[in-house]
Amino acid sequence: MARHHVFLSPGMFGFGKLGSYVYFAHVERELAARFAAAGHDLVPHIIEDLPTASIRRRARRLAELVATTPGDAGDAIHLLGHSTGGLDARLVASPATRDLPAEHTRWLPRLRSVTTMNTPHFGTPLVSFFATSQGQRVLAALSLLTMVGLSLGAQPLAAASVLLGFVRNTDRTLPFKSALLDRSLASVVSLVDDARSPEIRRFVAAIEDDQGSMLQLSPEAMDLVAAGFADRPGVAYQSTVSSAPPPRARRFLSQVTQPWRNVSLSLFYALHKLTSNGNPRYPCAAMQGDVALRDPAIEAVLARAFGSAPGLDANDGIVPLRSQLWGRVIWAGVADHLDVLGHYTGAPGGAGELAHRDWLVSGSAFDDRAFAALCDAIAAGMLAAAT
């Protein structure tokens, strides 16, 4: 039985593992089943990353982890990154990268594929908000609420409502609201038992301490980064991309009797709006001169998924769709930034890390069938790259 090591790297306001909860639990489980069905052994490795640190720092940690993971010389290696985790993978794999220690890159000849899921290859307008002094606090709050919402299934309505006020009213934020946000976050931390609270606080402290990626992910900065990255010859590059539905009044009306879902949906749409407000001089897309580059093969995939080619404002609530395109697009569909990891509404699941929980509700209607198709595509691409 052939053995494959898959290294899973989380992205902005994501985490590898907190307590007993694994951010990639659903993807890991589905990929393992597909590898086993094909007669292969998948060995997953979760990156315990610096949530919002610079891509360079995160890439160094990824390279070190792969280098220090035991394995046989014949084992294939695959990198999979969600959101900014995909940029970490690309930087590590790029032949243009010069500052990684030699002992951390000796495994590169065994690298077979790089998979990016909803990755901002050309930046996202959302980070322009997060890069502000108030936005940094909101980013920490959003990260903590994501952890609590996914791992505990808790619904801290008051804290989410305060966060919504910051995102919606960025030009009218008053000093006293910072204290209110701090108190709301303290109430969220109190939801976590004593054994895990220090771990959660370290997670939030890491976000507050280093937000280098928030500067690097601006469309203006990624315009330069995209020109400097290079794909490694012999490695398959594949991407999954999605776009969430734009705001519709009827979706809010359908949630009017469910306060938590209403606030979560409102928060998602506020982020969606910020993400759609791109700078026409620096669009989040591959460019040829002053025109967005349109690959006919990719456009055909997008047309089948969405009925027509999405515009530059289409996004998953965090990353513009056209910023997510890289390599071969193996799956495209209607989904938000977290749906694609198995965090969606109405999915079956058990307790703990196997429970499917939605956070930042988008109304995408992403379901088990779509998730299965996405995982089919990822697994098939990895296996094909290793043959």
mmCIF file of C-alpha atoms in Angstrom:
data_model
loop_
_atom_site.group_PDB
_atom_site.id
_atom_site.type_symbol
_atom_site.label_atom_id
_atom_site.label_comp_id
_atom_site.label_asym_id
_atom_site.label_seq_id
_atom_site.Cartn_x
_atom_site.Cartn_y
_atom_site.Cartn_z
ATOM 1 C CA MET A 1 0.000 0.000 0.000
ATOM 2 C CA ALA A 2 1.463 3.349 -1.089
ATOM 3 C CA ARG A 3 1.740 5.948 1.654
ATOM 4 C CA HIS A 4 1.013 9.654 1.263
ATOM 5 C CA HIS A 5 1.734 12.394 3.791
ATOM 6 C CA VAL A 6 -0.725 15.287 3.515
ATOM 7 C CA PHE A 7 0.138 18.481 5.390
ATOM 8 C CA LEU A 8 -2.888 20.675 6.132
ATOM 9 C CA SER A 9 -2.296 24.381 6.722
ATOM 10 C CA PRO A 10 -5.066 26.676 8.083
ATOM 11 C CA GLY A 11 -5.537 30.277 7.053
ATOM 12 C CA MET A 12 -6.579 33.631 8.460
ATOM 13 C CA PHE A 13 -8.452 33.385 11.768
ATOM 14 C CA GLY A 14 -8.129 29.618 11.418
ATOM 15 C CA PHE A 15 -6.362 27.170 13.690
ATOM 16 C CA GLY A 16 -4.848 23.720 13.361
ATOM 17 C CA LYS A 17 -6.048 22.143 16.581
ATOM 18 C CA LEU A 18 -7.386 23.589 19.819
ATOM 19 C CA GLY A 19 -8.139 21.167 22.595
ATOM 20 C CA SER A 20 -9.670 18.117 20.966
ATOM 21 C CA TYR A 21 -11.021 19.999 17.960
ATOM 22 C CA VAL A 22 -9.243 19.779 14.596
ATOM 23 C CA TYR A 23 -10.040 22.530 12.083
ATOM 24 C CA PHE A 24 -9.579 20.143 9.144
ATOM 25 C CA ALA A 25 -11.362 17.181 10.790
ATOM 26 C CA HIS A 26 -13.990 16.786 8.048
ATOM 27 C CA VAL A 27 -11.575 17.202 5.142
ATOM 28 C CA GLU A 28 -9.083 14.847 6.787
ATOM 29 C CA ARG A 29 -11.717 12.161 7.321
ATOM 30 C CA GLU A 30 -13.104 12.379 3.781
ATOM 31 C CA LEU A 31 -9.698 12.337 2.103
ATOM 32 C CA ALA A 32 -8.544 9.360 4.190
ATOM 33 C CA ALA A 33 -11.614 7.371 3.108
ATOM 34 C CA ARG A 34 -10.965 8.112 -0.556
ATOM 35 C CA PHE A 35 -7.273 7.232 -0.357
ATOM 36 C CA ALA A 36 -8.114 3.966 1.398
ATOM 37 C CA ALA A 37 -10.716 3.097 -1.248
ATOM 38 C CA ALA A 38 -8.000 3.554 -3.890
ATOM 39 C CA GLY A 39 -5.620 1.269 -1.979
ATOM 40 C CA HIS A 40 -3.429 4.034 -0.557
ATOM 41 C CA ASP A 41 -2.595 5.089 3.002
ATOM 42 C CA LEU A 42 -3.051 8.757 3.887
ATOM 43 C CA VAL A 43 -1.115 10.150 6.856
ATOM 44 C CA PRO A 44 -2.464 13.615 7.786
ATOM 45 C CA HIS A 45 -0.437 16.267 9.585
ATOM 46 C CA ILE A 46 -2.049 19.449 10.919
ATOM 47 C CA ILE A 47 0.044 22.614 11.006
ATOM 48 C CA GLU A 48 -0.094 24.384 14.366
ATOM 49 C CA ASP A 49 0.349 27.732 12.715
ATOM 50 C CA LEU A 50 0.792 31.372 13.658
ATOM 51 C CA PRO A 51 -2.731 32.536 12.704
ATOM 52 C CA THR A 52 -2.005 35.942 11.186
ATOM 53 C CA ALA A 53 1.801 36.004 11.001
ATOM 54 C CA SER A 54 3.569 36.855 7.769
ATOM 55 C CA ILE A 55 3.483 34.334 4.942
ATOM 56 C CA ARG A 56 7.252 34.007 5.243
ATOM 57 C CA ARG A 57 7.111 33.069 8.951
ATOM 58 C CA ARG A 58 4.273 30.644 8.362
ATOM 59 C CA ALA A 59 6.069 29.067 5.405
ATOM 60 C CA ARG A 60 9.197 28.492 7.476
ATOM 61 C CA ARG A 61 7.139 26.678 10.100
ATOM 62 C CA LEU A 62 5.463 24.531 7.443
ATOM 63 C CA ALA A 63 8.800 23.581 5.873
ATOM 64 C CA GLU A 64 10.254 22.684 9.260
ATOM 65 C CA LEU A 65 7.298 20.485 10.150
ATOM 66 C CA VAL A 66 7.510 18.539 6.909
ATOM 67 C CA ALA A 67 11.273 18.147 7.314
ATOM 68 C CA THR A 68 10.994 16.791 10.864
ATOM 69 C CA THR A 69 8.115 14.398 10.172
ATOM 70 C CA PRO A 70 9.303 10.774 10.000
ATOM 71 C CA GLY A 71 8.703 9.018 6.686
ATOM 72 C CA ASP A 72 10.235 6.735 4.109
ATOM 73 C CA ALA A 73 12.042 8.015 1.052
ATOM 74 C CA GLY A 74 9.347 6.560 -1.189
ATOM 75 C CA ASP A 75 6.437 8.305 0.558
ATOM 76 C CA ALA A 76 4.671 10.995 -1.462
ATOM 77 C CA ILE A 77 4.138 14.428 0.063
ATOM 78 C CA HIS A 78 1.163 16.705 -0.594
ATOM 79 C CA LEU A 79 0.524 20.224 0.733
ATOM 80 C CA LEU A 80 -3.039 21.467 1.242
ATOM 81 C CA GLY A 81 -3.746 24.985 2.436
ATOM 82 C CA HIS A 82 -7.019 26.702 3.179
ATOM 83 C CA SER A 83 -7.175 30.488 2.777
ATOM 84 C CA THR A 84 -3.721 31.963 3.505
ATOM 85 C CA GLY A 85 -2.485 28.437 4.210
ATOM 86 C CA GLY A 86 -2.405 27.964 0.455
ATOM 87 C CA LEU A 87 0.092 30.815 0.123
ATOM 88 C CA ASP A 88 2.320 29.179 2.740
ATOM 89 C CA ALA A 89 2.342 26.003 0.650
ATOM 90 C CA ARG A 90 3.120 27.853 -2.566
ATOM 91 C CA LEU A 91 5.977 29.805 -0.982
ATOM 92 C CA VAL A 92 7.561 26.652 0.458
ATOM 93 C CA ALA A 93 7.292 24.866 -2.895
ATOM 94 C CA SER A 94 8.479 27.781 -5.029
ATOM 95 C CA PRO A 95 11.953 27.367 -6.580
ATOM 96 C CA ALA A 96 12.347 31.134 -6.135
ATOM 97 C CA THR A 97 12.329 30.801 -2.330
ATOM 98 C CA ARG A 98 15.874 31.262 -1.071
ATOM 99 C CA ASP A 99 15.718 31.809 2.708
ATOM 100 C CA LEU A 100 14.586 28.364 3.894
ATOM 101 C CA PRO A 101 17.351 26.340 5.586
ATOM 102 C CA ALA A 102 18.632 23.503 3.397
ATOM 103 C CA GLU A 103 17.801 20.912 6.060
ATOM 104 C CA HIS A 104 14.154 21.984 5.878
ATOM 105 C CA THR A 105 13.794 21.560 2.120
ATOM 106 C CA ARG A 106 15.417 18.206 1.392
ATOM 107 C CA TRP A 107 11.950 16.658 1.100
ATOM 108 C CA LEU A 108 10.933 18.809 -1.870
ATOM 109 C CA PRO A 109 11.796 16.112 -4.479
ATOM 110 C CA ARG A 110 9.034 14.012 -2.855
ATOM 111 C CA LEU A 111 6.438 16.782 -3.194
ATOM 112 C CA ARG A 112 3.720 15.713 -5.608
ATOM 113 C CA SER A 113 0.921 18.284 -5.286
ATOM 114 C CA VAL A 114 -0.105 21.636 -3.849
ATOM 115 C CA THR A 115 -3.821 22.140 -3.226
ATOM 116 C CA THR A 116 -5.170 25.591 -2.402
ATOM 117 C CA MET A 117 -8.686 26.045 -1.063
ATOM 118 C CA ASN A 118 -10.232 29.533 -1.258
ATOM 119 C CA THR A 119 -6.770 31.074 -1.153
ATOM 120 C CA PRO A 120 -6.225 34.825 -1.783
ATOM 121 C CA HIS A 121 -3.550 34.416 -4.457
ATOM 122 C CA PHE A 122 -4.153 38.014 -5.571
ATOM 123 C CA GLY A 123 -5.144 39.435 -2.182
ATOM 124 C CA THR A 124 -8.441 40.460 -0.642
ATOM 125 C CA PRO A 125 -9.896 43.935 0.047
ATOM 126 C CA LEU A 126 -11.024 42.722 3.473
ATOM 127 C CA VAL A 127 -7.533 43.012 4.946
ATOM 128 C CA SER A 128 -7.586 46.774 4.377
ATOM 129 C CA PHE A 129 -10.128 46.872 7.205
ATOM 130 C CA PHE A 130 -8.261 44.393 9.415
ATOM 131 C CA ALA A 131 -5.033 46.378 9.038
ATOM 132 C CA THR A 132 -6.509 49.366 10.901
ATOM 133 C CA SER A 133 -6.058 49.703 14.676
ATOM 134 C CA GLN A 134 -9.717 48.885 15.322
ATOM 135 C CA GLY A 135 -9.673 46.209 12.634
ATOM 136 C CA GLN A 136 -6.870 44.391 14.450
ATOM 137 C CA ARG A 137 -9.095 44.050 17.511
ATOM 138 C CA VAL A 138 -11.981 42.885 15.366
ATOM 139 C CA LEU A 139 -9.725 40.281 13.735
ATOM 140 C CA ALA A 140 -8.811 38.879 17.150
ATOM 141 C CA ALA A 141 -12.484 38.825 18.101
ATOM 142 C CA LEU A 142 -13.499 37.161 14.846
ATOM 143 C CA SER A 143 -10.801 34.522 15.284
ATOM 144 C CA LEU A 144 -11.913 33.721 18.826
ATOM 145 C CA LEU A 145 -15.581 33.569 17.861
ATOM 146 C CA THR A 146 -14.699 31.237 14.979
ATOM 147 C CA MET A 147 -12.920 28.915 17.377
ATOM 148 C CA VAL A 148 -15.792 28.961 19.874
ATOM 149 C CA GLY A 149 -18.483 28.616 17.224
ATOM 150 C CA LEU A 150 -16.831 25.651 15.510
ATOM 151 C CA SER A 151 -15.224 23.743 18.357
ATOM 152 C CA LEU A 152 -17.788 24.268 21.113
ATOM 153 C CA GLY A 153 -20.906 24.903 19.102
ATOM 154 C CA ALA A 154 -21.554 27.867 21.403
ATOM 155 C CA GLN A 155 -23.583 30.857 20.257
ATOM 156 C CA PRO A 156 -22.243 33.982 22.025
ATOM 157 C CA LEU A 157 -24.929 36.307 20.700
ATOM 158 C CA ALA A 158 -23.882 39.435 22.631
ATOM 159 C CA ALA A 159 -20.237 39.244 21.569
ATOM 160 C CA ALA A 160 -21.158 38.591 17.934
ATOM 161 C CA SER A 161 -23.562 41.556 18.006
ATOM 162 C CA VAL A 162 -20.817 43.870 19.285
ATOM 163 C CA LEU A 163 -18.477 42.597 16.567
ATOM 164 C CA LEU A 164 -21.171 43.258 13.953
ATOM 165 C CA GLY A 165 -21.381 46.857 15.154
ATOM 166 C CA PHE A 166 -17.653 47.333 14.539
ATOM 167 C CA VAL A 167 -17.725 45.838 11.051
ATOM 168 C CA ARG A 168 -20.836 47.722 9.953
ATOM 169 C CA ASN A 169 -19.850 51.114 11.352
ATOM 170 C CA THR A 170 -16.129 51.361 10.753
ATOM 171 C CA ASP A 171 -16.297 55.123 10.249
ATOM 172 C CA ARG A 172 -18.272 55.783 13.431
ATOM 173 C CA THR A 173 -16.473 53.579 15.953
ATOM 174 C CA LEU A 174 -16.227 55.313 19.333
ATOM 175 C CA PRO A 175 -13.487 54.713 21.944
ATOM 176 C CA PHE A 176 -15.899 53.239 24.503
ATOM 177 C CA LYS A 177 -16.751 50.451 22.071
ATOM 178 C CA SER A 178 -13.242 49.014 22.508
ATOM 179 C CA ALA A 179 -13.944 48.374 26.182
ATOM 180 C CA LEU A 180 -17.279 46.847 25.218
ATOM 181 C CA LEU A 181 -15.531 44.541 22.762
ATOM 182 C CA ASP A 182 -13.018 43.524 25.447
ATOM 183 C CA ARG A 183 -15.821 42.628 27.853
ATOM 184 C CA SER A 184 -17.619 40.673 25.159
ATOM 185 C CA LEU A 185 -14.480 38.710 24.367
ATOM 186 C CA ALA A 186 -13.944 37.968 28.045
ATOM 187 C CA SER A 187 -17.430 36.489 28.135
ATOM 188 C CA VAL A 188 -16.548 34.283 25.155
ATOM 189 C CA VAL A 189 -13.349 33.066 26.824
ATOM 190 C CA SER A 190 -15.409 32.154 29.876
ATOM 191 C CA LEU A 191 -17.271 29.632 27.724
ATOM 192 C CA VAL A 192 -14.079 27.593 27.525
ATOM 193 C CA ASP A 193 -13.239 25.350 30.469
ATOM 194 C CA ASP A 194 -10.191 26.082 32.625
ATOM 195 C CA ALA A 195 -8.046 23.369 31.023
ATOM 196 C CA ARG A 196 -8.349 24.975 27.601
ATOM 197 C CA SER A 197 -8.529 28.663 28.490
ATOM 198 C CA PRO A 198 -4.723 29.184 28.509
ATOM 199 C CA GLU A 199 -4.534 27.593 25.062
ATOM 200 C CA ILE A 200 -7.244 29.893 23.749
ATOM 201 C CA ARG A 201 -5.595 32.944 25.241
ATOM 202 C CA ARG A 202 -2.289 32.008 23.608
ATOM 203 C CA PHE A 203 -4.131 31.725 20.298
ATOM 204 C CA VAL A 204 -5.611 35.214 20.644
ATOM 205 C CA ALA A 205 -2.292 36.612 21.886
ATOM 206 C CA ALA A 206 -0.571 35.259 18.777
ATOM 207 C CA ILE A 207 -3.042 37.184 16.612
ATOM 208 C CA GLU A 208 -2.564 40.390 18.565
ATOM 209 C CA ASP A 209 1.231 39.974 18.554
ATOM 210 C CA ASP A 210 1.798 39.395 14.819
ATOM 211 C CA GLN A 211 -0.527 40.418 12.018
ATOM 212 C CA GLY A 212 2.067 40.566 9.260
ATOM 213 C CA SER A 213 -0.108 38.723 6.768
ATOM 214 C CA MET A 214 -2.784 41.400 7.026
ATOM 215 C CA LEU A 215 -0.367 43.823 5.397
ATOM 216 C CA GLN A 216 0.862 41.320 2.830
ATOM 217 C CA LEU A 217 -2.611 40.245 1.693
ATOM 218 C CA SER A 218 -3.702 43.631 0.428
ATOM 219 C CA PRO A 219 -4.298 43.569 -3.350
ATOM 220 C CA GLU A 220 -1.547 46.157 -3.789
ATOM 221 C CA ALA A 221 1.020 43.990 -1.960
ATOM 222 C CA MET A 222 -0.086 40.737 -3.597
ATOM 223 C CA ASP A 223 0.353 42.384 -6.989
ATOM 224 C CA LEU A 224 4.097 42.123 -6.278
ATOM 225 C CA VAL A 225 3.973 38.781 -4.452
ATOM 226 C CA ALA A 226 2.146 37.107 -7.352
ATOM 227 C CA ALA A 227 4.934 38.185 -9.674
ATOM 228 C CA GLY A 228 7.587 36.672 -7.380
ATOM 229 C CA PHE A 229 6.103 33.234 -6.735
ATOM 230 C CA ALA A 230 7.008 30.443 -9.133
ATOM 231 C CA ASP A 231 5.462 26.992 -9.481
ATOM 232 C CA ARG A 232 7.800 24.031 -8.956
ATOM 233 C CA PRO A 233 8.242 21.904 -12.073
ATOM 234 C CA GLY A 234 6.830 18.406 -11.727
ATOM 235 C CA VAL A 235 4.387 19.397 -8.972
ATOM 236 C CA ALA A 236 0.636 19.469 -9.651
ATOM 237 C CA TYR A 237 -1.074 22.707 -8.586
ATOM 238 C CA GLN A 238 -4.833 22.514 -8.086
ATOM 239 C CA SER A 239 -7.391 24.818 -6.505
ATOM 240 C CA THR A 240 -10.941 24.780 -5.197
ATOM 241 C CA VAL A 241 -12.896 28.027 -5.504
ATOM 242 C CA SER A 242 -16.258 29.257 -4.329
ATOM 243 C CA SER A 243 -18.547 32.243 -4.152
ATOM 244 C CA ALA A 244 -21.297 32.861 -1.620
ATOM 245 C CA PRO A 245 -24.706 34.337 -2.457
ATOM 246 C CA PRO A 246 -24.891 38.146 -2.324
ATOM 247 C CA PRO A 247 -27.151 39.681 0.341
ATOM 248 C CA ARG A 248 -30.877 39.194 -0.174
ATOM 249 C CA ALA A 249 -33.641 40.594 2.045
ATOM 250 C CA ARG A 250 -35.577 37.334 2.029
ATOM 251 C CA ARG A 251 -32.662 35.511 3.669
ATOM 252 C CA PHE A 252 -32.813 37.895 6.629
ATOM 253 C CA LEU A 253 -36.570 37.476 6.852
ATOM 254 C CA SER A 254 -36.178 33.701 6.984
ATOM 255 C CA GLN A 255 -33.938 34.046 10.049
ATOM 256 C CA VAL A 256 -36.022 36.621 11.929
ATOM 257 C CA THR A 257 -37.109 34.121 14.597
ATOM 258 C CA GLN A 258 -33.556 32.829 15.079
ATOM 259 C CA PRO A 259 -31.497 35.638 16.686
ATOM 260 C CA TRP A 260 -28.156 33.824 16.507
ATOM 261 C CA ARG A 261 -28.466 32.936 12.828
ATOM 262 C CA ASN A 262 -29.696 36.441 12.074
ATOM 263 C CA VAL A 263 -26.647 38.052 13.700
ATOM 264 C CA SER A 264 -24.294 35.501 12.110
ATOM 265 C CA LEU A 265 -25.845 36.112 8.683
ATOM 266 C CA SER A 266 -25.611 39.882 9.179
ATOM 267 C CA LEU A 267 -21.963 39.622 10.155
ATOM 268 C CA PHE A 268 -21.228 37.451 7.136
ATOM 269 C CA TYR A 269 -22.868 39.907 4.773
ATOM 270 C CA ALA A 270 -20.954 42.824 6.305
ATOM 271 C CA LEU A 271 -17.709 40.964 5.605
ATOM 272 C CA HIS A 272 -19.004 40.032 2.142
ATOM 273 C CA LYS A 273 -19.617 43.699 1.366
ATOM 274 C CA LEU A 274 -16.135 44.726 2.514
ATOM 275 C CA THR A 275 -14.635 41.959 0.380
ATOM 276 C CA SER A 276 -16.573 43.056 -2.709
ATOM 277 C CA ASN A 277 -15.274 46.649 -2.497
ATOM 278 C CA GLY A 278 -12.142 46.154 -4.564
ATOM 279 C CA ASN A 279 -9.861 48.862 -5.927
ATOM 280 C CA PRO A 280 -10.266 48.918 -9.740
ATOM 281 C CA ARG A 281 -6.556 49.723 -10.068
ATOM 282 C CA TYR A 282 -5.623 46.595 -8.123
ATOM 283 C CA PRO A 283 -8.294 43.994 -8.827
ATOM 284 C CA CYS A 284 -7.923 40.676 -7.011
ATOM 285 C CA ALA A 285 -7.362 38.660 -10.165
ATOM 286 C CA ALA A 286 -4.658 37.549 -12.566
ATOM 287 C CA MET A 287 -4.006 40.466 -14.874
ATOM 288 C CA GLN A 288 -2.609 40.952 -18.367
ATOM 289 C CA GLY A 289 -1.833 44.600 -18.656
ATOM 290 C CA ASP A 290 -4.917 46.390 -17.361
ATOM 291 C CA VAL A 291 -7.319 43.565 -18.231
ATOM 292 C CA ALA A 292 -8.268 40.614 -16.042
ATOM 293 C CA LEU A 293 -6.778 37.464 -17.525
ATOM 294 C CA ARG A 294 -9.404 34.906 -18.543
ATOM 295 C CA ASP A 295 -8.211 31.349 -19.118
ATOM 296 C CA PRO A 296 -10.771 29.621 -21.383
ATOM 297 C CA ALA A 297 -10.487 26.299 -19.507
ATOM 298 C CA ILE A 298 -11.078 27.981 -16.143
ATOM 299 C CA GLU A 299 -13.891 30.137 -17.512
ATOM 300 C CA ALA A 300 -15.634 26.964 -18.703
ATOM 301 C CA VAL A 301 -15.399 25.482 -15.190
ATOM 302 C CA LEU A 302 -16.819 28.667 -13.668
ATOM 303 C CA ALA A 303 -19.627 28.867 -16.212
ATOM 304 C CA ARG A 304 -20.683 25.285 -15.425
ATOM 305 C CA ALA A 305 -20.621 25.989 -11.681
ATOM 306 C CA PHE A 306 -22.352 29.368 -11.640
ATOM 307 C CA GLY A 307 -24.239 29.560 -14.935
ATOM 308 C CA SER A 308 -22.116 32.470 -16.122
ATOM 309 C CA ALA A 309 -18.650 33.846 -15.482
ATOM 310 C CA PRO A 310 -18.606 35.589 -12.060
ATOM 311 C CA GLY A 311 -17.505 39.206 -11.860
ATOM 312 C CA LEU A 312 -14.663 40.682 -9.849
ATOM 313 C CA ASP A 313 -16.957 41.352 -6.882
ATOM 314 C CA ALA A 314 -18.008 37.705 -6.420
ATOM 315 C CA ASN A 315 -16.526 36.343 -3.190
ATOM 316 C CA ASP A 316 -16.886 33.769 -0.408
ATOM 317 C CA GLY A 317 -17.233 36.417 2.302
ATOM 318 C CA ILE A 318 -13.482 36.626 2.852
ATOM 319 C CA VAL A 319 -11.710 36.163 -0.494
ATOM 320 C CA PRO A 320 -12.786 37.283 -3.996
ATOM 321 C CA LEU A 321 -13.487 34.297 -6.238
ATOM 322 C CA ARG A 322 -11.081 35.425 -8.939
ATOM 323 C CA SER A 323 -8.337 35.744 -6.344
ATOM 324 C CA GLN A 324 -8.788 32.039 -5.558
ATOM 325 C CA LEU A 325 -7.879 30.809 -9.053
ATOM 326 C CA TRP A 326 -4.537 29.057 -9.330
ATOM 327 C CA GLY A 327 -3.332 26.047 -11.285
ATOM 328 C CA ARG A 328 -6.035 23.624 -12.344
ATOM 329 C CA VAL A 329 -9.443 24.490 -10.911
ATOM 330 C CA ILE A 330 -10.710 21.082 -9.801
ATOM 331 C CA TRP A 331 -13.907 22.251 -8.073
ATOM 332 C CA ALA A 332 -16.022 25.406 -8.136
ATOM 333 C CA GLY A 333 -19.363 26.028 -6.517
ATOM 334 C CA VAL A 334 -21.632 28.094 -4.290
ATOM 335 C CA ALA A 335 -20.130 28.040 -0.800
ATOM 336 C CA ASP A 336 -18.702 30.400 1.779
ATOM 337 C CA HIS A 337 -15.168 30.496 3.154
ATOM 338 C CA LEU A 338 -15.804 27.879 5.861
ATOM 339 C CA ASP A 339 -18.361 25.677 4.081
ATOM 340 C CA VAL A 340 -15.608 24.084 2.024
ATOM 341 C CA LEU A 341 -13.994 22.669 5.172
ATOM 342 C CA GLY A 342 -17.195 20.937 6.242
ATOM 343 C CA HIS A 343 -18.450 23.744 8.480
ATOM 344 C CA TYR A 344 -21.946 24.148 7.063
ATOM 345 C CA THR A 345 -25.570 23.989 8.142
ATOM 346 C CA GLY A 346 -27.618 20.828 8.228
ATOM 347 C CA ALA A 347 -24.806 18.318 7.861
ATOM 348 C CA PRO A 348 -24.929 15.117 9.880
ATOM 349 C CA GLY A 349 -22.183 14.493 12.384
ATOM 350 C CA GLY A 350 -21.344 13.280 15.827
ATOM 351 C CA ALA A 351 -20.040 15.047 18.877
ATOM 352 C CA GLY A 352 -16.792 16.954 19.297
ATOM 353 C CA GLU A 353 -14.654 17.383 16.227
ATOM 354 C CA LEU A 354 -16.986 15.256 14.090
ATOM 355 C CA ALA A 355 -19.917 17.634 14.558
ATOM 356 C CA HIS A 356 -20.679 19.901 11.579
ATOM 357 C CA ARG A 357 -21.297 23.432 12.826
ATOM 358 C CA ASP A 358 -21.939 26.527 10.775
ATOM 359 C CA TRP A 359 -20.350 29.857 11.660
ATOM 360 C CA LEU A 360 -20.706 33.019 9.611
ATOM 361 C CA VAL A 361 -23.967 31.758 8.149
ATOM 362 C CA SER A 362 -24.169 32.703 4.473
ATOM 363 C CA GLY A 363 -27.294 30.981 3.155
ATOM 364 C CA SER A 364 -25.205 29.165 0.541
ATOM 365 C CA ALA A 365 -27.168 25.879 0.854
ATOM 366 C CA PHE A 366 -23.857 23.999 0.653
ATOM 367 C CA ASP A 367 -24.551 20.369 1.566
ATOM 368 C CA ASP A 368 -23.167 16.852 1.909
ATOM 369 C CA ARG A 369 -23.334 16.203 -1.813
ATOM 370 C CA ALA A 370 -21.302 19.307 -2.641
ATOM 371 C CA PHE A 371 -18.769 18.536 0.078
ATOM 372 C CA ALA A 372 -18.369 14.975 -1.187
ATOM 373 C CA ALA A 373 -17.793 16.225 -4.750
ATOM 374 C CA LEU A 374 -15.186 18.703 -3.521
ATOM 375 C CA CYS A 375 -13.306 16.001 -1.561
ATOM 376 C CA ASP A 376 -13.556 13.612 -4.532
ATOM 377 C CA ALA A 377 -11.834 16.195 -6.702
ATOM 378 C CA ILE A 378 -9.055 16.925 -4.199
ATOM 379 C CA ALA A 379 -8.271 13.259 -3.605
ATOM 380 C CA ALA A 380 -8.358 12.392 -7.310
ATOM 381 C CA GLY A 381 -5.940 15.214 -8.110
ATOM 382 C CA MET A 382 -3.498 14.191 -5.392
ATOM 383 C CA LEU A 383 -3.551 10.535 -6.392
ATOM 384 C CA ALA A 384 -3.099 11.362 -10.060
ATOM 385 C CA ALA A 385 -0.118 13.585 -9.230
ATOM 386 C CA ALA A 386 1.568 10.741 -7.347
ATOM 387 C CA THR A 387 1.333 8.166 -10.133
#
